[in-house]
Short mmCIF file of C-alpha atoms and ligand atoms in Angstrom, two decimals:
data_model
loop_
_atom_site.label_atom_id
_atom_site.label_comp_id
_atom_site.label_asym_id
_atom_site.label_seq_id
_atom_site.Cartn_x
_atom_site.Cartn_y
_atom_site.Cartn_z
CA MET A 1 -6.69 39.92 -15.57
CA LYS A 2 -9.69 37.72 -14.76
CA ALA A 3 -8.92 35.13 -12.07
CA ARG A 4 -9.44 31.53 -13.16
CA PRO A 5 -12.37 29.70 -11.56
CA ILE A 6 -11.82 27.44 -8.56
CA ARG A 7 -11.49 23.84 -9.75
CA CYS A 8 -13.50 21.44 -7.64
CA LEU A 9 -13.32 17.66 -7.84
CA VAL A 10 -16.20 15.73 -6.26
CA SER A 11 -16.68 11.98 -5.85
CA ALA A 12 -20.14 10.57 -5.21
CA GLY A 13 -22.25 7.47 -4.99
CA PRO A 14 -21.44 3.87 -4.16
CA THR A 15 -19.06 1.49 -5.90
CA ARG A 16 -19.70 -2.11 -6.90
CA GLU A 17 -17.40 -5.11 -6.52
CA PHE A 18 -18.53 -8.09 -8.58
CA PHE A 19 -18.09 -11.75 -7.76
CA ASP A 20 -19.74 -12.87 -10.98
CA PRO A 21 -21.13 -10.93 -13.98
CA VAL A 22 -24.51 -10.31 -12.33
CA ARG A 23 -23.79 -10.11 -8.60
CA PHE A 24 -21.86 -7.58 -6.60
CA VAL A 25 -21.14 -6.11 -3.14
CA THR A 26 -22.25 -2.50 -2.65
CA ASN A 27 -23.95 -0.15 -0.13
CA PRO A 28 -27.10 2.00 -0.11
CA SER A 29 -25.43 5.33 -1.03
CA SER A 30 -27.75 7.30 -3.33
CA GLY A 31 -25.19 9.93 -4.38
CA LYS A 32 -27.58 12.73 -3.37
CA MET A 33 -25.15 14.57 -1.08
CA GLY A 34 -22.32 14.52 -3.64
CA TYR A 35 -24.56 15.56 -6.53
CA ALA A 36 -26.03 18.39 -4.41
CA LEU A 37 -22.50 19.57 -3.54
CA ALA A 38 -21.40 19.43 -7.19
CA ALA A 39 -24.46 21.47 -8.21
CA ALA A 40 -23.92 24.02 -5.40
CA ALA A 41 -20.24 24.41 -6.32
CA GLN A 42 -21.13 24.95 -9.98
CA GLN A 43 -23.73 27.55 -8.96
CA ILE A 44 -21.17 29.71 -7.17
CA GLY A 45 -19.02 29.70 -10.29
CA TRP A 46 -16.58 26.88 -9.60
CA GLU A 47 -15.49 24.54 -12.39
CA VAL A 48 -16.73 21.16 -11.23
CA GLU A 49 -15.84 17.60 -12.18
CA LEU A 50 -17.89 14.83 -10.65
CA VAL A 51 -16.69 11.23 -10.53
CA SER A 52 -19.72 9.11 -9.82
CA GLY A 53 -20.48 5.51 -8.98
CA PRO A 54 -23.73 3.99 -10.25
CA VAL A 55 -26.68 6.17 -9.12
CA SER A 56 -29.99 7.14 -10.65
CA LEU A 57 -29.52 10.91 -10.63
CA PRO A 58 -29.23 13.28 -13.60
CA ALA A 59 -25.90 15.06 -14.12
CA PRO A 60 -26.03 18.48 -12.43
CA GLU A 61 -26.18 21.29 -15.01
CA GLY A 62 -22.79 22.53 -16.12
CA VAL A 63 -20.91 19.73 -14.34
CA ARG A 64 -18.66 17.26 -16.16
CA VAL A 65 -19.47 13.74 -14.96
CA GLN A 66 -17.21 10.71 -15.22
CA GLN A 67 -19.06 7.46 -14.49
CA VAL A 68 -17.22 4.66 -12.69
CA VAL A 69 -18.23 1.30 -11.26
CA THR A 70 -15.55 -0.30 -9.06
CA GLY A 71 -13.26 1.11 -6.37
CA GLN A 72 -10.30 0.67 -8.71
CA ASP A 73 -12.14 2.70 -11.41
CA MET A 74 -12.88 5.37 -8.82
CA PHE A 75 -9.23 5.43 -7.79
CA GLU A 76 -7.97 5.80 -11.38
CA ALA A 77 -10.44 8.60 -12.17
CA MET A 78 -9.66 10.54 -8.98
CA ASP A 79 -5.91 9.93 -9.17
CA ALA A 80 -5.83 11.36 -12.70
CA ARG A 81 -7.65 14.55 -11.66
CA PHE A 82 -6.42 15.29 -8.14
CA ASP A 83 -3.28 17.29 -8.96
CA ASP A 84 -5.27 19.86 -10.95
CA CYS A 85 -7.98 20.58 -8.41
CA ASP A 86 -8.19 23.32 -5.77
CA VAL A 87 -10.91 21.67 -3.72
CA LEU A 88 -11.46 17.94 -3.27
CA ILE A 89 -14.78 16.70 -1.87
CA MET A 90 -14.94 12.94 -1.23
CA THR A 91 -18.52 11.88 -0.61
CA ALA A 92 -18.20 8.55 -2.43
CA ALA A 93 -19.13 5.51 -0.38
CA ILE A 94 -16.40 3.27 -1.73
CA VAL A 95 -16.80 -0.40 -0.86
CA ASP A 96 -13.71 -1.32 1.18
CA PHE A 97 -13.32 -4.92 0.05
CA LYS A 98 -13.74 -6.93 -3.12
CA PRO A 99 -14.26 -10.63 -3.77
CA ARG A 100 -10.89 -12.30 -4.34
CA ALA A 101 -12.21 -14.26 -7.30
CA GLN A 102 -14.57 -13.05 -10.01
CA ALA A 103 -16.26 -15.81 -12.02
CA ASP A 104 -16.60 -15.09 -15.74
CA HIS A 105 -20.01 -16.85 -15.80
CA LYS A 106 -23.07 -16.56 -13.59
CA ILE A 107 -22.39 -18.82 -10.61
CA LYS A 108 -25.11 -21.46 -10.31
CA LYS A 109 -26.72 -21.93 -6.91
CA HIS A 110 -25.19 -25.36 -6.43
CA GLU A 111 -21.64 -24.06 -7.17
CA LEU A 112 -21.80 -21.08 -4.80
CA GLU A 113 -19.25 -21.23 -2.01
CA MET A 114 -20.85 -20.06 1.23
CA VAL A 115 -17.71 -18.21 2.18
CA ILE A 116 -16.53 -15.53 -0.23
CA GLU A 117 -12.95 -14.46 0.33
CA MET A 118 -12.32 -10.74 0.14
CA ASP A 119 -9.35 -8.51 -0.61
CA PRO A 120 -9.03 -4.85 0.41
CA VAL A 121 -9.89 -2.07 -2.05
CA VAL A 122 -7.49 0.86 -2.30
CA ASP A 123 -8.27 3.80 0.02
CA VAL A 124 -8.68 6.49 -2.63
CA LEU A 125 -8.59 9.53 -0.38
CA ALA A 126 -5.70 8.32 1.83
CA THR A 127 -3.66 7.50 -1.28
CA ILE A 128 -4.17 10.61 -3.41
CA SER A 129 -4.00 13.02 -0.46
CA LYS A 130 -0.37 11.98 0.12
CA ARG A 131 0.39 14.26 -2.86
CA LYS A 132 -1.58 17.18 -1.34
CA LYS A 133 -0.14 20.58 -2.21
CA ASN A 134 -2.53 23.49 -1.80
CA GLN A 135 -5.76 21.58 -2.20
CA LEU A 136 -8.50 22.07 0.36
CA ILE A 137 -9.67 18.55 1.18
CA LEU A 138 -13.07 17.65 2.61
CA GLY A 139 -13.54 13.98 3.41
CA PHE A 140 -16.73 12.37 4.65
CA ALA A 141 -17.24 9.77 7.34
CA ALA A 142 -20.19 7.44 7.73
CA GLU A 143 -20.37 6.13 11.29
CA THR A 144 -22.86 4.07 13.26
CA ASN A 145 -21.06 4.71 16.58
CA ASN A 146 -18.19 6.74 18.14
CA LEU A 147 -18.74 9.39 15.49
CA GLU A 148 -16.35 12.00 16.87
CA GLU A 149 -13.49 9.61 17.65
CA TYR A 150 -13.61 7.97 14.21
CA ALA A 151 -14.07 11.26 12.37
CA LEU A 152 -11.01 12.74 14.10
CA ARG A 153 -8.99 9.64 13.24
CA LYS A 154 -10.01 9.95 9.56
CA LEU A 155 -8.92 13.62 9.54
CA THR A 156 -5.31 12.60 10.11
CA GLN A 157 -5.29 9.17 8.45
CA LYS A 158 -6.70 10.66 5.25
CA ASN A 159 -4.74 13.93 5.37
CA ALA A 160 -7.97 15.94 5.12
CA ASP A 161 -8.55 19.53 6.22
CA TRP A 162 -12.14 18.79 7.18
CA ILE A 163 -14.21 15.69 7.79
CA ALA A 164 -17.98 15.86 7.48
CA ALA A 165 -19.37 13.04 9.58
CA ASN A 166 -22.76 11.39 9.11
CA GLN A 167 -24.45 9.47 11.89
CA ILE A 168 -25.83 6.34 10.23
CA GLY A 169 -29.04 5.03 11.72
CA GLY A 170 -29.96 8.24 13.56
CA PRO A 171 -33.20 10.21 12.97
CA ASP A 172 -31.48 12.20 10.20
CA SER A 173 -29.58 9.23 8.88
CA ALA A 174 -27.56 9.91 5.75
CA PHE A 175 -28.03 7.09 3.26
CA GLU A 176 -30.81 7.47 0.66
CA LYS A 177 -32.61 10.28 2.51
CA ASP A 178 -33.27 13.80 1.20
CA SER A 179 -32.22 15.48 4.43
CA ASN A 180 -29.21 15.09 6.63
CA THR A 181 -27.17 16.43 9.56
CA LEU A 182 -23.42 16.84 9.11
CA TYR A 183 -20.90 17.21 11.92
CA LEU A 184 -17.83 19.02 10.65
CA PHE A 185 -14.42 18.49 12.27
CA GLY A 186 -11.47 20.69 11.29
CA ARG A 187 -7.71 20.12 11.47
CA SER A 188 -7.28 22.87 14.07
CA GLY A 189 -9.95 21.49 16.38
CA GLU A 190 -12.90 23.36 14.86
CA ARG A 191 -16.38 21.86 15.20
CA LEU A 192 -19.54 22.80 13.37
CA GLN A 193 -22.97 21.30 12.84
CA LEU A 194 -24.93 21.71 9.61
CA GLY A 195 -28.60 20.73 9.67
CA PRO A 196 -30.80 18.88 10.12
CA ALA A 197 -31.83 20.28 6.75
CA PRO A 198 -32.50 19.15 3.17
CA LYS A 199 -29.28 17.93 1.51
CA VAL A 200 -29.58 20.70 -1.10
CA LYS A 201 -29.52 23.38 1.65
CA ILE A 202 -26.67 21.69 3.51
CA ALA A 203 -24.73 21.49 0.25
CA ALA A 204 -25.12 25.23 -0.43
CA ARG A 205 -23.96 26.07 3.13
CA LEU A 206 -21.04 23.69 2.92
CA ILE A 207 -19.81 25.12 -0.38
CA GLU A 208 -20.16 28.64 1.04
CA PHE A 209 -18.15 27.49 4.05
CA LEU A 210 -15.41 25.96 1.86
CA SER A 211 -15.19 29.12 -0.22
CA GLN A 212 -14.61 31.11 3.00
CA GLN A 213 -11.89 28.60 3.96
CA LEU A 214 -10.16 29.15 0.62
CA ALA A 215 -10.02 32.86 1.36
CA ILE A 216 -8.21 32.31 4.68
CA PRO A 217 -4.44 32.50 4.15
CA LYS A 218 -2.75 29.19 5.02
CA THR A 219 -0.47 29.11 8.05
CA LYS A 220 2.58 26.90 7.88
CA ALA A 221 2.20 23.56 9.73
N1 CTP B 1 -12.79 6.52 1.15
C1 CTP B 1 -11.88 6.34 0.11
N2 CTP B 1 -11.52 5.08 -0.26
C2 CTP B 1 -12.04 4.00 0.37
C3 CTP B 1 -12.97 4.18 1.43
C4 CTP B 1 -13.32 5.46 1.80
O1 CTP B 1 -11.42 7.33 -0.46
N3 CTP B 1 -11.68 2.78 -0.02
C5 CTP B 1 -13.12 7.90 1.55
C6 CTP B 1 -14.60 8.25 1.51
O2 CTP B 1 -14.97 8.82 0.27
C7 CTP B 1 -14.73 9.26 2.66
C8 CTP B 1 -13.67 8.81 3.66
O3 CTP B 1 -12.73 8.03 2.91
O4 CTP B 1 -14.40 10.57 2.24
C9 CTP B 1 -14.19 7.99 4.80
O5 CTP B 1 -14.99 6.94 4.31
P1 CTP B 1 -15.73 5.93 5.31
O6 CTP B 1 -16.50 4.94 4.49
O7 CTP B 1 -16.44 6.69 6.39
O8 CTP B 1 -14.52 5.22 6.05
P2 CTP B 1 -13.51 4.10 5.63
O9 CTP B 1 -12.24 4.73 5.18
O10 CTP B 1 -14.17 3.15 4.70
O11 CTP B 1 -13.21 3.41 7.04
P3 CTP B 1 -14.17 2.51 7.97
O12 CTP B 1 -14.91 1.59 7.03
O13 CTP B 1 -13.19 1.81 8.84
O14 CTP B 1 -15.07 3.45 8.72
#
C-alpha cells in the first residue's frame, strides 16, 4: 500500500488590525520565508496548505493557499486545519494587539484620538498547540535582543518541538530580505545554525531537516 503524503500546514506573512476602514497596524513581514518553506515542502512531495496574510507573492506551485487578513482570521484558518496536519510551520508575523475600537468610517484628522487603546490578539500557536498529538511543530521567533533566552522561552510557552529564531536588525536581518540566518533551538537542547544563505536555500535545508526529524521515533516525555 502506498503511504499517504506528509500533510504540512504553513502560516506566512503579516496580519493587519484596522482602526478604521483604510488604516491598520501591521509589520514589515514579506512572507518570503514561509512561501519558500511551503514551496520546498511541496517539492519533496508533502501535501502543503499555506495560510497567508497579505503579501505580494504568487502562490507556490501545487500549494493550496488560504488568504487571511487579521489575527482572528489567521487563528480561525489555522485552528480548522491543525488537527489534520503532520507538520506545522508557523512563520506568520501575527500582530499581537488590535485597536479596541474600529470606526466604520474613515476617521478625519481632527477626530483622531492621539492615544489608540489596544486589546491583545489571540496567540495562534500557543492556543492550537495545546491540542498537539503527533504533530511536529516548528515555531519562529523574531528577536531584536536576547535571542537565545526568548527563543527557549517560546519553545515551552508555545509547545513547539523547534523554534527557528531570527535576529532582527543584524547584518542578515530577516524582514523583507532575500537571505537570512536562522538559529534553531530544539526541545532536547539541540542547537543548529542555518545560513547566512538565500531564504530559498535555507527553506530547502529546513524541510530536509524536518523530514529527518519525522523519521526519528518519538520517545515518551
Ligand atoms: N505567533 C502566534 N500568534 C501570535 C503571535 C505569534 O501564533 N499572536 C507565533 C508566530 O507565528 C511564531 C511564534 O508565535 O511562530 C513567535 O512569534 P514572535 O512574534 O516571535 O513572538 P510573540 O509570541 O509575538 O512574542 P513577543 O512579541 O513577546 O516576542
